[in-house]
GROMACS .gro file of C-alpha atoms in nm:
model
  377
    1MET     CA    1   0.000   0.000   0.000
    2SER     CA    2   0.278   0.245   0.096
    3GLY     CA    3   0.466   0.163  -0.227
    4LEU     CA    4   0.164   0.253  -0.436
    5ILE     CA    5   0.123   0.580  -0.247
    6ASN     CA    6   0.491   0.668  -0.287
    7ARG     CA    7   0.475   0.606  -0.662
    8LYS     CA    8   0.169   0.831  -0.696
    9MET     CA    9   0.339   1.102  -0.492
   10ALA     CA   10   0.649   1.083  -0.711
   11THR     CA   11   0.436   1.104  -1.027
   12ARG     CA   12   0.269   1.420  -0.900
   13GLY     CA   13   0.596   1.572  -0.777
   14ILE     CA   14   0.506   1.550  -0.410
   15SER     CA   15   0.792   1.499  -0.166
   16ALA     CA   16   0.762   1.343   0.178
   17LEU     CA   17   0.829   1.683   0.332
   18ASN     CA   18   0.527   1.851   0.176
   19MET     CA   19   0.294   1.548   0.188
   20ASN     CA   20   0.103   1.691   0.484
   21GLN     CA   21   0.061   2.019   0.298
   22PHE     CA   22  -0.074   1.831  -0.004
   23LEU     CA   23  -0.319   1.632   0.208
   24LEU     CA   24  -0.439   1.944   0.389
   25GLY     CA   25  -0.499   2.116   0.057
   26SER     CA   26  -0.699   1.816  -0.063
   27ARG     CA   27  -0.918   1.834   0.246
   28VAL     CA   28  -0.990   2.204   0.201
   29PHE     CA   29  -1.071   2.150  -0.166
   30ALA     CA   30  -1.310   1.866  -0.085
   31SER     CA   31  -1.469   2.078   0.184
   32ARG     CA   32  -1.538   2.367  -0.055
   33ASN     CA   33  -1.701   2.138  -0.309
   34PHE     CA   34  -1.911   1.965  -0.048
   35SER     CA   35  -2.023   2.278   0.137
   36SER     CA   36  -2.199   2.406  -0.176
   37ALA     CA   37  -2.431   2.104  -0.171
   38THR     CA   38  -2.762   2.062   0.009
   39LYS     CA   39  -2.794   2.141   0.378
   40GLU     CA   40  -2.994   1.822   0.437
   41MET     CA   41  -2.799   1.498   0.469
   42THR     CA   42  -2.889   1.139   0.553
   43VAL     CA   43  -2.697   0.954   0.821
   44ARG     CA   44  -2.585   0.711   0.548
   45ASP     CA   45  -2.431   0.994   0.343
   46ALA     CA   46  -2.278   1.148   0.653
   47LEU     CA   47  -2.095   0.825   0.733
   48ASN     CA   48  -1.994   0.772   0.370
   49SER     CA   49  -1.856   1.124   0.332
   50ALA     CA   50  -1.665   1.099   0.660
   51LEU     CA   51  -1.499   0.775   0.547
   52ASP     CA   52  -1.422   0.920   0.205
   53GLU     CA   53  -1.264   1.237   0.340
   54GLU     CA   54  -1.056   1.057   0.603
   55MET     CA   55  -0.931   0.804   0.347
   56SER     CA   56  -0.842   1.090   0.115
   57ALA     CA   57  -0.661   1.279   0.391
   58ASP     CA   58  -0.468   0.987   0.540
   59PRO     CA   59  -0.332   0.703   0.322
   60LYS     CA   60  -0.302   0.483   0.633
   61VAL     CA   61  -0.683   0.460   0.665
   62PHE     CA   62  -0.843   0.156   0.502
   63VAL     CA   63  -1.176  -0.027   0.522
   64MET     CA   64  -1.225  -0.399   0.569
   65GLY     CA   65  -1.532  -0.619   0.613
   66GLU     CA   66  -1.798  -0.829   0.446
   67GLU     CA   67  -1.939  -0.680   0.121
   68VAL     CA   68  -1.776  -0.340   0.175
   69GLY     CA   69  -1.626  -0.334  -0.174
   70GLU     CA   70  -1.788  -0.497  -0.477
   71TYR     CA   71  -2.136  -0.481  -0.321
   72GLN     CA   72  -2.076  -0.120  -0.205
   73GLY     CA   73  -2.157  -0.213   0.155
   74ALA     CA   74  -2.450  -0.408   0.299
   75TYR     CA   75  -2.608  -0.071   0.390
   76LYS     CA   76  -2.422   0.130   0.120
   77ILE     CA   77  -2.209   0.314   0.375
   78THR     CA   78  -1.897   0.233   0.170
   79LYS     CA   79  -2.056   0.315  -0.165
   80GLY     CA   80  -1.804   0.439  -0.421
   81LEU     CA   81  -1.496   0.380  -0.206
   82LEU     CA   82  -1.371   0.072  -0.392
   83ASN     CA   83  -1.373   0.253  -0.727
   84LYS     CA   84  -1.197   0.553  -0.576
   85TYR     CA   85  -0.935   0.386  -0.356
   86GLY     CA   86  -0.899   0.037  -0.501
   87PRO     CA   87  -0.896  -0.313  -0.348
   88GLN     CA   88  -0.583  -0.247  -0.142
   89ARG     CA   89  -0.773  -0.001   0.078
   90VAL     CA   90  -1.128  -0.138   0.051
   91LEU     CA   91  -1.101  -0.506   0.132
   92ASP     CA   92  -1.385  -0.756   0.093
   93THR     CA   93  -1.349  -1.043   0.339
   94PRO     CA   94  -1.498  -1.387   0.387
   95ILE     CA   95  -1.768  -1.434   0.651
   96THR     CA   96  -1.517  -1.463   0.933
   97GLU     CA   97  -1.538  -1.180   1.186
   98ALA     CA   98  -1.267  -1.330   1.405
   99GLY     CA   99  -1.034  -1.338   1.106
  100PHE     CA  100  -1.068  -0.988   0.968
  101ALA     CA  101  -1.104  -0.823   1.311
  102GLY     CA  102  -0.778  -0.988   1.416
  103MET     CA  103  -0.608  -0.881   1.093
  104GLY     CA  104  -0.729  -0.527   1.157
  105VAL     CA  105  -0.583  -0.520   1.508
  106GLY     CA  106  -0.252  -0.647   1.372
  107ALA     CA  107  -0.251  -0.375   1.106
  108ALA     CA  108  -0.319  -0.113   1.374
  109TYR     CA  109  -0.022  -0.243   1.575
  110HIS     CA  110   0.193  -0.156   1.273
  111GLY     CA  111   0.064   0.199   1.238
  112LEU     CA  112  -0.220   0.162   0.989
  113LYS     CA  113  -0.572   0.286   1.069
  114PRO     CA  114  -0.826   0.013   0.990
  115VAL     CA  115  -1.200   0.073   0.987
  116ILE     CA  116  -1.358  -0.267   1.045
  117GLU     CA  117  -1.723  -0.304   0.943
  118PHE     CA  118  -1.948  -0.559   1.110
  119MET     CA  119  -2.267  -0.628   0.917
  120THR     CA  120  -2.430  -0.612   1.261
  121PHE     CA  121  -2.267  -0.580   1.601
  122ASN     CA  122  -2.433  -0.905   1.697
  123PHE     CA  123  -2.166  -1.067   1.478
  124SER     CA  124  -1.891  -0.885   1.667
  125MET     CA  125  -1.928  -1.156   1.930
  126GLN     CA  126  -1.732  -1.379   1.692
  127ALA     CA  127  -1.444  -1.131   1.727
  128ILE     CA  128  -1.481  -1.037   2.094
  129ASP     CA  129  -1.137  -1.171   2.190
  130HIS     CA  130  -0.964  -0.944   1.937
  131ILE     CA  131  -1.171  -0.640   2.036
  132ILE     CA  132  -1.130  -0.678   2.413
  133ASN     CA  133  -0.810  -0.871   2.478
  134SER     CA  134  -0.605  -0.750   2.181
  135ALA     CA  135  -0.732  -0.402   2.090
  136ALA     CA  136  -0.859  -0.262   2.421
  137LYS     CA  137  -0.583  -0.386   2.653
  138SER     CA  138  -0.265  -0.362   2.448
  139ASN     CA  139  -0.188   0.004   2.518
  140TYR     CA  140  -0.210  -0.049   2.895
  141MET     CA  141  -0.028  -0.382   2.894
  142SER     CA  142   0.257  -0.237   2.687
  143ALA     CA  143   0.294   0.066   2.918
  144GLY     CA  144   0.187   0.295   2.634
  145GLN     CA  145   0.430   0.155   2.378
  146ILE     CA  146   0.159   0.011   2.153
  147SER     CA  147  -0.121   0.226   2.011
  148VAL     CA  148  -0.417   0.058   1.845
  149PRO     CA  149  -0.585   0.316   1.617
  150ILE     CA  150  -0.873   0.101   1.494
  151VAL     CA  151  -1.246   0.162   1.450
  152PHE     CA  152  -1.505  -0.115   1.474
  153ARG     CA  153  -1.828   0.013   1.319
  154GLY     CA  154  -2.168  -0.113   1.206
  155PRO     CA  155  -2.536  -0.123   1.300
  156ASN     CA  156  -2.622  -0.193   1.664
  157GLY     CA  157  -2.948  -0.260   1.845
  158ALA     CA  158  -3.294  -0.336   1.717
  159ALA     CA  159  -3.387  -0.307   1.350
  160ALA     CA  160  -3.722  -0.453   1.242
  161GLY     CA  161  -3.826  -0.817   1.222
  162VAL     CA  162  -3.478  -0.968   1.236
  163GLY     CA  163  -3.511  -1.169   1.557
  164ALA     CA  164  -3.307  -1.198   1.875
  165GLN     CA  165  -2.972  -1.280   1.716
  166HIS     CA  166  -2.969  -0.960   1.508
  167SER     CA  167  -3.131  -0.711   1.745
  168GLN     CA  168  -2.921  -0.673   2.060
  169CYS     CA  169  -2.775  -0.347   2.183
  170TYR     CA  170  -2.409  -0.382   2.284
  171ALA     CA  171  -2.352  -0.032   2.422
  172ALA     CA  172  -2.335  -0.153   2.782
  173TRP     CA  173  -2.116  -0.452   2.689
  174PHE     CA  174  -1.843  -0.248   2.525
  175GLY     CA  175  -1.899   0.051   2.754
  176ALA     CA  176  -1.791  -0.163   3.049
  177CYS     CA  177  -1.443  -0.229   2.907
  178PRO     CA  178  -1.149   0.000   2.993
  179GLY     CA  179  -0.932   0.076   2.693
  180LEU     CA  180  -1.220   0.118   2.450
  181LYS     CA  181  -1.397   0.435   2.346
  182VAL     CA  182  -1.762   0.375   2.260
  183LEU     CA  183  -1.964   0.617   2.045
  184ALA     CA  184  -2.332   0.609   1.947
  185PRO     CA  185  -2.438   0.877   1.694
  186TYR     CA  186  -2.795   0.994   1.642
  187SER     CA  187  -2.800   1.266   1.375
  188SER     CA  188  -2.603   1.327   1.056
  189GLU     CA  189  -2.389   1.577   1.245
  190ASP     CA  190  -2.315   1.312   1.507
  191ALA     CA  191  -2.237   1.047   1.247
  192ARG     CA  192  -2.002   1.266   1.047
  193GLY     CA  193  -1.825   1.439   1.334
  194LEU     CA  194  -1.789   1.136   1.559
  195LEU     CA  195  -1.670   0.898   1.285
  196LYS     CA  196  -1.400   1.144   1.185
  197ALA     CA  197  -1.294   1.176   1.548
  198ALA     CA  198  -1.293   0.797   1.586
  199ILE     CA  199  -1.070   0.744   1.282
  200ARG     CA  200  -0.826   1.011   1.399
  201ASP     CA  201  -0.813   0.878   1.756
  202PRO     CA  202  -0.506   0.676   1.861
  203ASP     CA  203  -0.716   0.429   2.063
  204PRO     CA  204  -0.965   0.158   1.960
  205VAL     CA  205  -1.316   0.294   1.909
  206VAL     CA  206  -1.641   0.098   1.894
  207PHE     CA  207  -1.879   0.295   1.674
  208LEU     CA  208  -2.241   0.190   1.725
  209GLU     CA  209  -2.474   0.297   1.444
  210ASN     CA  210  -2.843   0.220   1.398
  211GLU     CA  211  -2.982   0.058   1.085
  212LEU     CA  212  -3.315   0.241   1.105
  213LEU     CA  213  -3.138   0.579   1.115
  214TYR     CA  214  -2.935   0.533   0.795
  215GLY     CA  215  -3.208   0.675   0.573
  216GLU     CA  216  -3.307   0.957   0.810
  217SER     CA  217  -3.223   1.311   0.696
  218PHE     CA  218  -3.104   1.586   0.928
  219PRO     CA  219  -3.007   1.949   0.867
  220VAL     CA  220  -2.632   2.014   0.863
  221SER     CA  221  -2.444   2.342   0.870
  222ALA     CA  222  -2.155   2.451   0.650
  223GLU     CA  223  -1.927   2.391   0.948
  224VAL     CA  224  -2.037   2.026   0.967
  225LEU     CA  225  -1.975   1.983   0.594
  226ASP     CA  226  -1.620   2.114   0.621
  227SER     CA  227  -1.364   1.835   0.583
  228SER     CA  228  -1.181   1.945   0.899
  229PHE     CA  229  -1.495   1.907   1.114
  230SER     CA  230  -1.502   1.660   1.400
  231LEU     CA  231  -1.677   1.629   1.735
  232PRO     CA  232  -1.504   1.579   2.070
  233ILE     CA  233  -1.520   1.226   2.207
  234GLY     CA  234  -1.673   1.216   2.554
  235LYS     CA  235  -1.895   1.522   2.518
  236ALA     CA  236  -2.277   1.501   2.521
  237LYS     CA  237  -2.509   1.745   2.344
  238ILE     CA  238  -2.816   1.909   2.494
  239GLU     CA  239  -3.065   1.867   2.208
  240ARG     CA  240  -3.347   2.047   2.388
  241GLU     CA  241  -3.329   2.264   2.696
  242GLY     CA  242  -3.581   2.226   2.979
  243LYS     CA  243  -3.631   2.290   3.348
  244ASP     CA  244  -3.855   2.016   3.489
  245ILE     CA  245  -3.683   1.687   3.405
  246THR     CA  246  -3.364   1.559   3.241
  247ILE     CA  247  -3.401   1.283   2.979
  248THR     CA  248  -3.083   1.107   2.862
  249ALA     CA  249  -3.076   0.894   2.547
  250PHE     CA  250  -2.844   0.778   2.271
  251SER     CA  251  -2.870   0.663   1.910
  252LYS     CA  252  -3.227   0.615   1.783
  253MET     CA  253  -3.377   0.677   2.127
  254VAL     CA  254  -3.276   1.044   2.107
  255GLY     CA  255  -3.543   1.094   1.842
  256SER     CA  256  -3.802   0.920   2.059
  257ALA     CA  257  -3.702   1.133   2.358
  258LEU     CA  258  -3.738   1.453   2.155
  259LYS     CA  259  -4.086   1.351   2.037
  260ALA     CA  260  -4.181   1.266   2.394
  261ALA     CA  261  -4.055   1.609   2.505
  262GLU     CA  262  -4.289   1.775   2.255
  263ILE     CA  263  -4.585   1.585   2.399
  264LEU     CA  264  -4.479   1.667   2.756
  265ALA     CA  265  -4.450   2.037   2.668
  266LYS     CA  266  -4.817   2.044   2.571
  267GLU     CA  267  -4.895   1.919   2.919
  268GLY     CA  268  -4.682   2.178   3.095
  269ILE     CA  269  -4.369   1.967   3.154
  270SER     CA  270  -4.044   2.116   3.026
  271ALA     CA  271  -3.802   1.832   2.947
  272GLU     CA  272  -3.430   1.871   2.884
  273VAL     CA  273  -3.309   1.608   2.635
  274ILE     CA  274  -2.944   1.504   2.639
  275ASN     CA  275  -2.794   1.318   2.343
  276LEU     CA  276  -2.513   1.120   2.507
  277ARG     CA  277  -2.316   1.069   2.182
  278SER     CA  278  -2.039   0.902   2.383
  279ILE     CA  279  -2.101   0.596   2.601
  280ARG     CA  280  -1.740   0.565   2.711
  281PRO     CA  281  -1.614   0.810   2.818
  282LEU     CA  282  -1.950   0.920   2.959
  283ASP     CA  283  -2.012   1.294   2.997
  284ARG     CA  284  -2.105   1.279   3.363
  285SER     CA  285  -2.056   1.651   3.418
  286THR     CA  286  -2.318   1.752   3.159
  287ILE     CA  287  -2.565   1.497   3.295
  288ASN     CA  288  -2.519   1.600   3.657
  289ALA     CA  289  -2.531   1.971   3.575
  290SER     CA  290  -2.864   1.916   3.402
  291VAL     CA  291  -3.008   1.713   3.690
  292ARG     CA  292  -2.901   1.981   3.938
  293LYS     CA  293  -3.111   2.222   3.733
  294THR     CA  294  -3.419   2.005   3.669
  295ASN     CA  295  -3.404   1.793   3.987
  296ARG     CA  296  -3.534   1.485   3.805
  297LEU     CA  297  -3.385   1.217   3.580
  298LEU     CA  298  -3.521   0.974   3.323
  299THR     CA  299  -3.281   0.751   3.125
  300VAL     CA  300  -3.383   0.590   2.795
  301GLU     CA  301  -3.210   0.306   2.607
  302GLU     CA  302  -3.297   0.011   2.384
  303GLY     CA  303  -3.068  -0.227   2.571
  304PHE     CA  304  -3.152  -0.463   2.855
  305PRO     CA  305  -3.226  -0.301   3.194
  306GLN     CA  306  -2.981  -0.497   3.409
  307HIS     CA  307  -2.628  -0.348   3.410
  308GLY     CA  308  -2.734  -0.106   3.136
  309VAL     CA  309  -2.611   0.239   3.034
  310GLY     CA  310  -2.906   0.391   3.217
  311ALA     CA  311  -2.810   0.208   3.535
  312GLU     CA  312  -2.463   0.363   3.519
  313ILE     CA  313  -2.610   0.710   3.466
  314CYS     CA  314  -2.845   0.665   3.761
  315ALA     CA  315  -2.554   0.555   3.980
  316SER     CA  316  -2.353   0.860   3.875
  317VAL     CA  317  -2.637   1.098   3.959
  318VAL     CA  318  -2.707   0.930   4.294
  319GLU     CA  319  -2.336   0.949   4.381
  320GLU     CA  320  -2.280   1.308   4.271
  321SER     CA  321  -2.618   1.486   4.281
  322PHE     CA  322  -2.841   1.291   4.520
  323GLU     CA  323  -2.931   1.596   4.729
  324TYR     CA  324  -3.067   1.771   4.417
  325LEU     CA  325  -3.321   1.501   4.332
  326ASP     CA  326  -3.688   1.575   4.400
  327ALA     CA  327  -3.807   1.232   4.284
  328PRO     CA  328  -3.672   0.880   4.235
  329VAL     CA  329  -3.479   0.833   3.912
  330GLU     CA  330  -3.669   0.660   3.631
  331ARG     CA  331  -3.532   0.414   3.373
  332ILE     CA  332  -3.689   0.322   3.041
  333SER     CA  333  -3.519   0.034   2.862
  334GLY     CA  334  -3.578  -0.265   2.640
  335ALA     CA  335  -3.763  -0.558   2.790
  336ASP     CA  336  -3.554  -0.811   2.982
  337VAL     CA  337  -3.608  -1.082   2.719
  338PRO     CA  338  -3.439  -1.181   2.391
  339MET     CA  339  -3.596  -0.980   2.108
  340PRO     CA  340  -3.918  -1.147   1.984
  341TYR     CA  341  -3.963  -1.202   1.611
  342ALA     CA  342  -4.340  -1.128   1.599
  343ALA     CA  343  -4.396  -0.760   1.514
  344ASN     CA  344  -4.647  -0.697   1.793
  345LEU     CA  345  -4.419  -0.850   2.056
  346GLU     CA  346  -4.115  -0.673   1.914
  347ARG     CA  347  -4.287  -0.339   1.962
  348MET     CA  348  -4.356  -0.427   2.326
  349ALA     CA  349  -3.988  -0.516   2.379
  350VAL     CA  350  -3.853  -0.181   2.255
  351PRO     CA  351  -3.915   0.155   2.433
  352GLN     CA  352  -4.191   0.358   2.271
  353ILE     CA  353  -4.260   0.731   2.288
  354GLU     CA  354  -4.556   0.673   2.519
  355ASP     CA  355  -4.331   0.482   2.761
  356ILE     CA  356  -4.102   0.784   2.785
  357VAL     CA  357  -4.397   1.017   2.841
  358ARG     CA  358  -4.533   0.796   3.119
  359GLY     CA  359  -4.193   0.771   3.286
  360ALA     CA  360  -4.146   1.149   3.280
  361LYS     CA  361  -4.491   1.202   3.428
  362ARG     CA  362  -4.415   0.957   3.708
  363ALA     CA  363  -4.100   1.149   3.792
  364CYS     CA  364  -4.295   1.475   3.791
  365TYR     CA  365  -4.577   1.321   3.997
  366ARG     CA  366  -4.814   1.380   3.709
  367ALA     CA  367  -4.900   1.019   3.626
  368ALA     CA  368  -5.267   0.944   3.569
  369LYS     CA  369  -5.431   0.777   3.864
  370SER     CA  370  -5.516   0.413   3.811
  371VAL     CA  371  -5.883   0.330   3.769
  372PRO     CA  372  -6.026   0.123   4.057
  373MET     CA  373  -6.096  -0.235   3.957
  374ALA     CA  374  -6.459  -0.201   4.059
  375ALA     CA  375  -6.508   0.077   3.809
  376THR     CA  376  -6.397  -0.143   3.520
  377ALA     CA  377  -6.645  -0.424   3.595
   0.00000   0.00000   0.00000
């Protein structure tokens, strides 16, 4: 790969000394072209453009996974990259997650920057040893001598009608492991800014996308479209300000929380919605500052309730802001069962907007009183 790059540099009269200058110029040029486009962008296009720009800027970045090349990606996130960068930097692999994840970690040991795509994070379980024992722990075990700049990305959590083995949320699993950084984007801005930050980061990053968000469009500013744009890892975003209750969410659940906040506003409850963006490191300061203002907390996630992300947030608030709470903390999560295949049961297993509304009302002591059994006879 490096030989090919050196030959191209020589052909274009680019020396090693001014390579960085050349790459920077390429990024600015791409940014100017892109900024003149539409201000609406799908999450799919945000991810694709982030990959494209980072591969253009840094020849050490490459993509590897199942169907990322010839098929243009199972979800078309890698569309066009094979034609642009060739099979040396966009590598189709067999169906062997343990194999290509391990190869990616080895490449990162040697200074390359692999982006490993899992067709779903459920399949990352086949590669868990490489992610946890090889990628996450090597920097610590080598006393900082080994960096592992690798990104593991793909859809995480529930989709629609794909059963228990394709629907689990792994945010809490990976979020529990020191040595990993775990990101979960919601909007196009999140997807673009966080993926760029993940690729540039010297540590292994687990990047949890959501299949149902790929086709969603979000407004993006000229700043977001600039090729130099990135978002800080470990910093949450307050999507909606409020004064009566804090609602935390990540990935697809941010949208549900925002819709619930609109409903609550019509009933006189002002909800502050926090988009976590980063699961590890977790932005505890933003969460606690919000709770100290609103005096109530509701956490929302698609994952299982036991040992979940919401449980960690609740523990943090109880430890740091207990005296500010005016009501018990509330948690909304997925049901504590493997995901059902039947559509009606699947809906019951995943948090709905009405569940968030009910939880917020409970915390605000505004829940509807239950009807006596005698009255229903």
